[in-house]
Amino acid sequence: MSSISSKITRRTVLASAAAAGTVGLFAGKTAVSAGDNEAIRPFQFKAPDEQLTDLHNRLLATRLPEKETVDDFSQGVPLKTIKQVLQHWQTNYDWRKVEARINSYPNFITEIDGLDIHFIHARSKHEDAMPIIITHGWPGSVVEQLKIIEPLTDPTAHGGDASDAFHVVIPSMPGFGFSGKPEATGWGPERIASAWITLMRRLGYERFAAQGGDWGGIVTNQIAVQAPPELLGIHTNFPETVPPEIDQAAFAGRPTPAGLSDEEKAAYEQLAFFYKHVYYAFEMGTRPQTLVALADSPMGLATFMLDHDARSLEMISRSFDGKAEGLTPDDVLDNVTLFWLTNTGVSAARLYWENKIAFFSPKGVKVPVALSVFPDELYATPRTWAEAAYPNLIHYNKVAKGGHFAAWEQPKLFTDEVRTGLRSLRKDS
C-alpha cells in the first residue's frame, strides 16, 4: 500500500497560513524559487466588491424575451425559469458563501506547458490514501466536485473505511475558472491529459488514479490512452463506448439499427435524441468567438449554460420551482457566477473548437476501468458496449439515480461508486 501513499517531492510547496489553514497537510518544504516556472504557488480568490456590484447592476438591467410559444422545453429554457433564475440571483444569492468554501480547501497554481493551471489539492489524513485526479466538464468548474472532497479524503467521517481514502486533486481546465486562458491553439483533450500527468508527477505521486465526467471523462480517457506508468486505472461516468457505426447512425438521425438488444436500443435512442439537441456544442465548436453575450450579459451566460441537455435542464427548472432534487438554485448559480467573475464563457467554449476526437467512440483504452452508469446521463452505456470498449473493465454498475453532473447532483452515490470501483486497484499497488 505504501506505493500509493503520498510521496511529496522537493517541488511540493508547504502551504502557508495564507493558504486557508493548509499548514501541516504536506510533508515537503518549498525548494523551488519564486522564479521557477515549475513552482507551486498557494492561491486564494476574492472577487472585488465592485465586480459584484457590476454584476448586480447588469442583472437589474436585464432585458428578457417574450414567453415561448410552446408549453414544453422544445424552444429552450422557458421564460418562467429564466425569471426565477434572475430573481434568485438578484435577491437570494450570496457569492461569498461558495467563495469561502472554495478557499477553505488548499488551492494552488502552477505553470505547465506555458500555461497557469489552478487546482485544489486536498490530502487525506489517512496514510495509505490513493491519489486521484478528478476533472470537471462543461458547463462546469471545480464547483462540481466540492461536495465530494470531504467524503473522499475523510471516509471515516462519511460512512466509509480508512482504506477507502483518497488524496484528491481537482484542476480547473485551461480556459476555465482560475486557470490560464490559452493565447494560442492546441489545448485539446490530449494536451490537457498530458498536463494532468505532469501535474500528478510534480506533486510527487508515484501511483494515481483518474476520474472524470463530461469533458472530464474525455480527458480521463485520454490519460488512459497515454497510459503513463504511474496510472493505476480510471473511473468514469462519461464513457467512450459507442461502436463507431452506431455513433454515426445516431448522429445522422437514422432509424434504430437492427440486431441491437433492448438495452442497446434504449442507449441508441438516448444518443440520437441528444444529437438532435446539441446545437450549443456546434456553435462553440465552430464559432466560439461569436458568443460575446457570454462575456457581456450574466443572464445570457446563465441561460446558455443551463441548456446543456434535456434532463439536466428539466431537473434545474424543477429546483427553481422549489422541488428539492439534485442541484439547488444556489448550486447552479455558484457555477454560473464563477464563470461570470472569471469571464471564462468564451475561453471555455473554445475547448469544443479545439477538440478533434469523437465524444463517444472507443479509443483503445487498455488500463483498468471502473464505470458507473447514471440513468439520466446522455446515454446509459450497455454492459456489452462497455466490455468491448474497455477490455480491462473492473467495475460496471447502473446507479439508481443521477444525471450528467453526477458528482454535483448525487455526491453520496458518486462517492460510493468511486470507492467501490477503484477498490481492487489498491491491493495490487
C-alpha atoms as one frame of an Amber mdcrd trajectory, in Angstrom:
protein
   0.000   0.000   0.000   2.839   2.389   0.695   3.480   2.826  -3.023   0.277
   4.811  -3.463   0.573   6.802  -0.293   1.691  10.419  -0.518   5.282  10.870
  -1.603   5.814  14.581  -1.905   8.814  15.700  -3.959  11.116  18.634  -3.285
   8.962  20.674  -5.649   5.953  20.499  -3.380   5.187  23.775  -1.666   4.347
  23.831   2.022   1.130  25.818   2.105   1.453  28.882   4.271  -1.102  30.320
   6.648  -2.273  32.424   3.730  -3.445  29.242   2.054  -6.543  28.863   4.240
  -5.068  26.862   7.059  -3.357  24.187   4.992  -0.186  24.099   7.114   0.680
  20.540   8.062  -1.062  18.856   5.155   2.144  18.486   3.171   5.307  16.629
   4.069   7.746  18.588   1.926   9.085  22.105   2.087   9.436  24.796  -0.525
  12.526  24.056  -2.571  11.585  25.924  -5.737  12.413  29.587  -6.181   9.678
  32.083  -6.969  11.069  32.422 -10.486  10.956  28.707 -11.257   8.151  28.029
 -13.729   7.507  24.702 -12.014   6.775  26.368  -8.695   3.525  25.503  -6.962
   2.044  28.746  -5.649  -0.684  28.942  -2.979  -3.809  30.606  -4.354  -6.909
  32.267  -2.945  -9.704  34.082  -4.766 -11.693  37.073  -3.584 -13.939  38.811
  -6.067 -13.645  42.620  -5.802 -16.735  44.246  -4.340 -17.012  46.453  -7.420
 -17.210  43.359  -9.630 -20.136  42.029  -7.604 -21.780  45.446  -7.753 -21.374
  45.453 -11.525 -22.982  42.003 -11.685 -25.926  43.237  -9.612 -26.383  46.275
 -11.854 -26.273  44.172 -15.004 -28.905  41.834 -13.564 -31.122  44.848 -12.794
 -30.762  45.984 -16.405 -31.612  42.580 -17.905 -33.927  42.716 -20.912 -35.934
  39.500 -21.227 -37.570  37.972 -24.291 -41.247  37.201 -24.620 -42.674  33.875
 -23.491 -42.018  30.863 -25.658 -44.868  29.750 -27.933 -44.888  26.164 -26.631
 -45.723  24.529 -23.314 -42.586  22.416 -23.048 -38.805  22.735 -23.290 -38.595
  22.356 -27.061 -37.632  26.018 -27.587 -35.007  26.051 -24.824 -35.047  27.484
 -21.312 -38.647  28.590 -20.543 -39.256  32.229 -19.651 -40.611  31.129 -16.275
 -37.292  29.511 -15.375 -35.339  32.485 -16.726 -37.318  34.830 -14.468 -36.807
  32.543 -11.468 -33.063  32.416 -12.066 -32.923  36.198 -12.391 -34.976  36.782
  -9.250 -32.903  34.357  -7.162 -29.633  35.815  -8.430 -30.781  39.355  -7.636
 -32.278  38.815  -4.205 -31.333  35.500  -2.569 -27.874  34.584  -3.784 -24.576
  35.191  -1.939 -21.374  34.508  -3.893 -19.246  34.947  -0.791 -20.520  31.632
   0.626 -19.139  29.480  -2.170 -16.052  31.678  -2.433 -15.295  30.911   1.215
 -15.939  27.220   0.614 -13.519  27.109  -2.327 -10.898  28.945  -0.291 -11.364
  26.560   2.634  -9.510  23.926   0.611  -5.830  24.114  -0.356  -5.757  25.902
  -3.742  -2.666  26.264  -5.896  -1.454  27.419  -9.301   1.475  26.012 -11.254
   2.692  26.561 -14.780   2.504  23.560 -17.106   3.410  23.711 -20.768   3.455
  27.500 -20.662   0.016  27.910 -19.035  -1.012  28.585 -15.435  -3.076  25.688
 -14.113  -5.213  26.096 -10.998  -6.016  23.100  -8.831  -7.407  22.108  -5.459
  -5.171  19.623  -3.628  -6.962  18.108  -0.645  -4.896  15.446   1.093  -6.301
  12.765   3.347  -5.166  12.239   6.918  -5.052   8.509   6.178  -1.558   7.302
   5.373  -2.426   4.870   2.574  -4.851   7.098   0.686  -4.966   6.669  -3.076
  -4.118   9.797  -5.100  -6.776  10.651  -7.673  -7.108  13.489 -10.170 -10.747
  14.431 -10.887 -11.684  16.547 -13.902 -14.822  18.621 -14.398 -16.663  19.226
 -17.667 -18.653  21.958 -19.414 -20.580  23.917 -18.308 -18.637  23.143 -15.192
 -15.798  24.046 -12.881 -14.269  22.857  -9.629 -17.629  23.805  -8.089 -18.937
  20.471  -9.455 -16.622  18.493  -7.174 -16.807  20.454  -3.907 -19.370  18.077
  -2.387 -17.169  15.003  -2.841 -13.865  16.302  -1.452 -14.518  15.547   2.214
 -16.203  12.138   1.698 -13.269  11.023  -0.449 -10.497  12.402   1.760 -12.119
  11.575   5.113 -14.210   8.438   4.546 -14.412   7.507   8.230 -16.479  10.646
   8.829 -18.747   9.874   5.849 -19.792   6.252   6.077 -16.621   4.637   4.760
 -13.463   2.949   5.988  -9.972   4.400   6.239  -8.981   2.005   3.461 -11.297
   3.966   1.117  -9.386   7.246   1.485  -8.150   9.381  -1.409  -5.801  12.304
  -1.839  -7.859  14.486  -4.175  -6.532  16.747  -6.932  -9.139  18.808  -8.821
  -7.750  21.060 -11.565  -9.521  23.809 -13.480  -9.222  23.038 -17.177  -7.420
  25.550 -19.416  -9.745  28.476 -20.120 -11.997  27.538 -17.190 -12.237  29.069
 -13.735  -8.954  30.161 -12.229  -6.677  28.500 -14.789  -4.995  30.499 -17.511
  -6.657  31.176 -20.856  -4.674  29.779 -23.782  -3.447  32.512 -26.130  -2.693
  30.067 -28.946  -4.367  26.973 -30.352  -3.583  23.421 -29.342  -5.183  22.899
 -25.942  -7.405  19.930 -26.765  -8.158  16.904 -24.546  -4.921  15.130 -25.441
  -2.761  18.050 -24.302  -4.830  18.572 -21.172  -4.405  14.882 -20.304  -0.643
  15.229 -20.732  -0.689  18.306 -18.483  -2.578  16.392 -15.797   0.030  13.631
 -15.869   2.710  16.290 -15.428   0.738  17.798 -12.542   0.482  14.495 -10.669
   4.183  13.856 -11.168   5.024  17.349  -9.977   3.019  16.669  -6.814   5.189
  13.627  -6.227   2.638  10.884  -6.790   4.255   7.673  -7.972   0.877   5.962
  -8.447  -2.516   7.562  -9.032  -5.994   7.074 -10.468  -8.043   9.453 -12.631
 -11.749  10.257 -12.752 -13.973  12.445 -14.903 -17.384  13.198 -16.369 -18.374
  15.165 -19.485 -15.171  16.751 -20.870 -13.503  15.437 -17.741 -14.422  11.939
 -18.885 -12.861  12.594 -22.288  -9.686  13.956 -20.689  -9.591  10.992 -18.301
  -9.926   8.588 -21.213  -7.001  10.363 -22.867  -4.928   9.902 -19.711  -5.765
   6.207 -20.020  -4.818   6.191 -23.718  -1.453   7.770 -22.891  -1.188   5.221
 -20.038   1.687   6.670 -18.003   3.381   4.065 -15.792   2.067   5.852 -12.695
  -1.581   5.323 -13.689  -3.405   2.669 -11.666  -6.654   2.972 -13.615  -9.612
   5.251 -14.180 -13.191   5.735 -13.054 -15.613   7.402 -15.438 -19.270   8.346
 -15.527 -18.936   9.580 -19.125 -17.582   6.577 -21.026 -16.462   6.318 -24.630
 -18.041   3.027 -25.607 -20.401   3.572 -28.563 -19.423   1.444 -31.588 -18.438
   3.860 -34.404 -21.132   2.655 -36.799 -23.772   3.074 -34.085 -22.453   6.528
 -33.232 -22.538   7.595 -36.893 -26.089   6.317 -37.327 -27.291   8.170 -34.234
 -25.593  11.379 -35.341 -27.263  11.099 -38.752 -30.670  10.502 -37.141 -31.163
   7.117 -38.798 -33.703   4.554 -37.569 -32.555   2.234 -34.813 -30.174  -0.311
 -36.366 -31.235  -3.934 -36.466 -29.676  -6.525 -34.200 -29.431  -4.434 -31.059
 -30.534  -5.745 -27.684 -33.254  -3.889 -25.799 -30.596  -2.237 -23.636 -28.596
  -1.200 -26.695 -31.722   0.119 -28.435 -32.510   2.309 -25.433 -28.956   3.681
 -25.414 -29.146   4.334 -29.168 -32.401   6.255 -28.799 -30.905   8.358 -25.977
 -27.886   9.130 -28.118 -29.967  10.019 -31.185 -32.118  12.339 -29.057 -29.025
  14.067 -27.685 -27.594  14.621 -31.152 -30.822  16.392 -32.140 -30.405  18.858
 -29.276 -26.670  19.530 -29.167 -26.566  22.755 -31.164 -24.889  24.646 -28.328
 -21.876  22.384 -28.949 -21.934  23.077 -32.681 -21.853  26.822 -32.019 -18.952
  26.520 -29.573 -17.209  24.022 -31.808 -17.299  26.263 -34.866 -17.780  29.903
 -33.775 -16.817  30.322 -30.099 -15.651  33.910 -30.525 -19.133  34.891 -31.705
 -20.530  34.193 -28.235 -19.838  37.706 -26.943 -23.098  37.627 -24.973 -21.466
  35.144 -22.594 -18.996  37.855 -21.591 -21.413  40.788 -21.663 -24.676  39.528
 -20.175 -24.886  37.460 -16.980 -28.351  36.189 -17.899 -27.159  35.404 -21.407
 -24.388  33.335 -19.835 -26.720  31.646 -17.357 -29.370  30.552 -19.851 -26.742
  29.268 -22.286 -25.155  27.182 -19.540 -28.480  25.835 -18.270 -29.438  24.436
 -21.667 -26.885  21.618 -21.735 -29.114  18.568 -22.004 -32.829  17.958 -21.691
 -32.877  16.043 -18.404 -30.495  18.405 -16.643 -32.487  21.439 -17.760 -35.746
  19.902 -16.567 -34.171  18.995 -13.214 -32.744  22.504 -12.777 -36.100  24.044
 -13.680 -37.809  21.901 -11.047 -35.241  23.016  -8.474 -36.108  26.675  -9.124
 -39.750  25.646  -8.620 -38.808  24.566  -5.101 -38.616  20.811  -5.684 -35.533
  19.515  -3.891 -33.646  17.109  -6.111 -30.131  17.059  -7.477 -28.917  20.634
  -7.805 -30.233  23.572  -5.798 -30.640  27.099  -7.190 -27.522  28.112  -5.243
 -25.579  25.190  -6.752 -26.484  26.364 -10.237 -25.606  29.985  -9.577 -22.345
  29.097  -7.816 -21.108  27.670 -11.092 -22.550  30.385 -13.334 -21.195  33.159
 -11.115 -17.725  31.623 -11.176 -17.849  31.700 -14.986 -19.030  35.326 -14.852
 -16.438  36.578 -12.383 -13.584  34.909 -14.274 -15.007  35.901 -17.697 -14.490
  32.386 -18.996 -17.666  31.875 -21.021 -15.846  32.246 -24.348 -12.453  30.832
 -23.330 -14.143  27.673 -22.001 -16.202  27.384 -25.182 -13.011  27.132 -27.236
 -12.447  23.608 -25.909 -15.183  22.483 -28.307 -13.345  24.214 -31.161 -10.038
  22.629 -30.146 -11.391  19.113 -29.902 -10.696  16.796 -32.826 -11.758  13.467
 -31.330 -15.181  11.809 -31.210 -17.084  12.176 -27.957 -18.437   8.664 -27.547
 -16.498   6.088 -29.607 -13.837   3.787 -28.067 -10.222   4.993 -28.029  -8.381
   1.773 -27.309  -8.086   2.103 -23.531  -6.263  -0.869 -22.028  -5.807   0.197
 -18.392  -8.264  -0.869 -15.667 -11.576   0.987 -15.976 -14.401   1.401 -13.468
 -17.656   2.616 -14.994 -20.738   3.981 -13.246 -23.891   4.405 -15.337 -26.215
   7.143 -14.088 -29.747   6.817 -15.545 -30.158  10.429 -16.686 -26.769  10.644
 -18.408 -26.705  11.454 -22.131 -26.814   7.713 -22.786 -26.818   4.716 -20.463
 -23.905   2.575 -21.571 -24.884  -1.086 -22.022 -22.528  -3.595 -20.458 -21.892
  -5.130 -23.883 -20.523  -1.858 -25.229 -18.545  -1.231 -22.050 -16.857  -4.629
 -22.139 -15.945  -4.226 -25.807 -14.552  -0.702 -25.352 -12.748  -1.419 -22.083
 -11.239  -4.928 -22.154  -9.916  -4.371 -18.626 -13.300  -3.404 -17.129 -13.041
  -3.882 -13.367 -16.384  -2.357 -12.329 -19.709  -1.750 -14.059 -22.772  -0.586
 -12.173 -26.076   1.041 -13.013 -26.770   3.643 -10.328 -30.305   4.244  -9.051
 -30.498   7.963  -9.780 -28.497  10.889 -11.046 -27.643  12.505 -14.329 -24.952
  14.240 -16.303 -23.449  16.166 -13.366 -23.211  13.075 -11.167 -20.705  14.254
  -8.535 -22.615  17.515  -8.155 -26.129  16.033  -8.173 -25.628  12.806  -6.219
 -22.399  13.154  -4.212 -23.067  10.207  -1.899 -23.875   7.759  -4.694 -20.970
   9.106  -6.697 -18.536   8.768  -3.799 -19.681   5.189  -3.160 -19.102   4.377
  -6.818 -15.589   5.804  -6.871 -14.685   3.943  -3.683 -16.129   0.642  -4.897
 -14.981   0.971  -8.473 -11.316   1.590  -7.668 -11.036  -0.569  -4.536  -9.492
  -3.532  -6.337  -6.601  -1.381  -7.553  -5.401  -0.753  -4.012  -4.365  -4.284
  -3.155  -2.001  -4.637  -6.099  -0.441  -1.193  -5.880
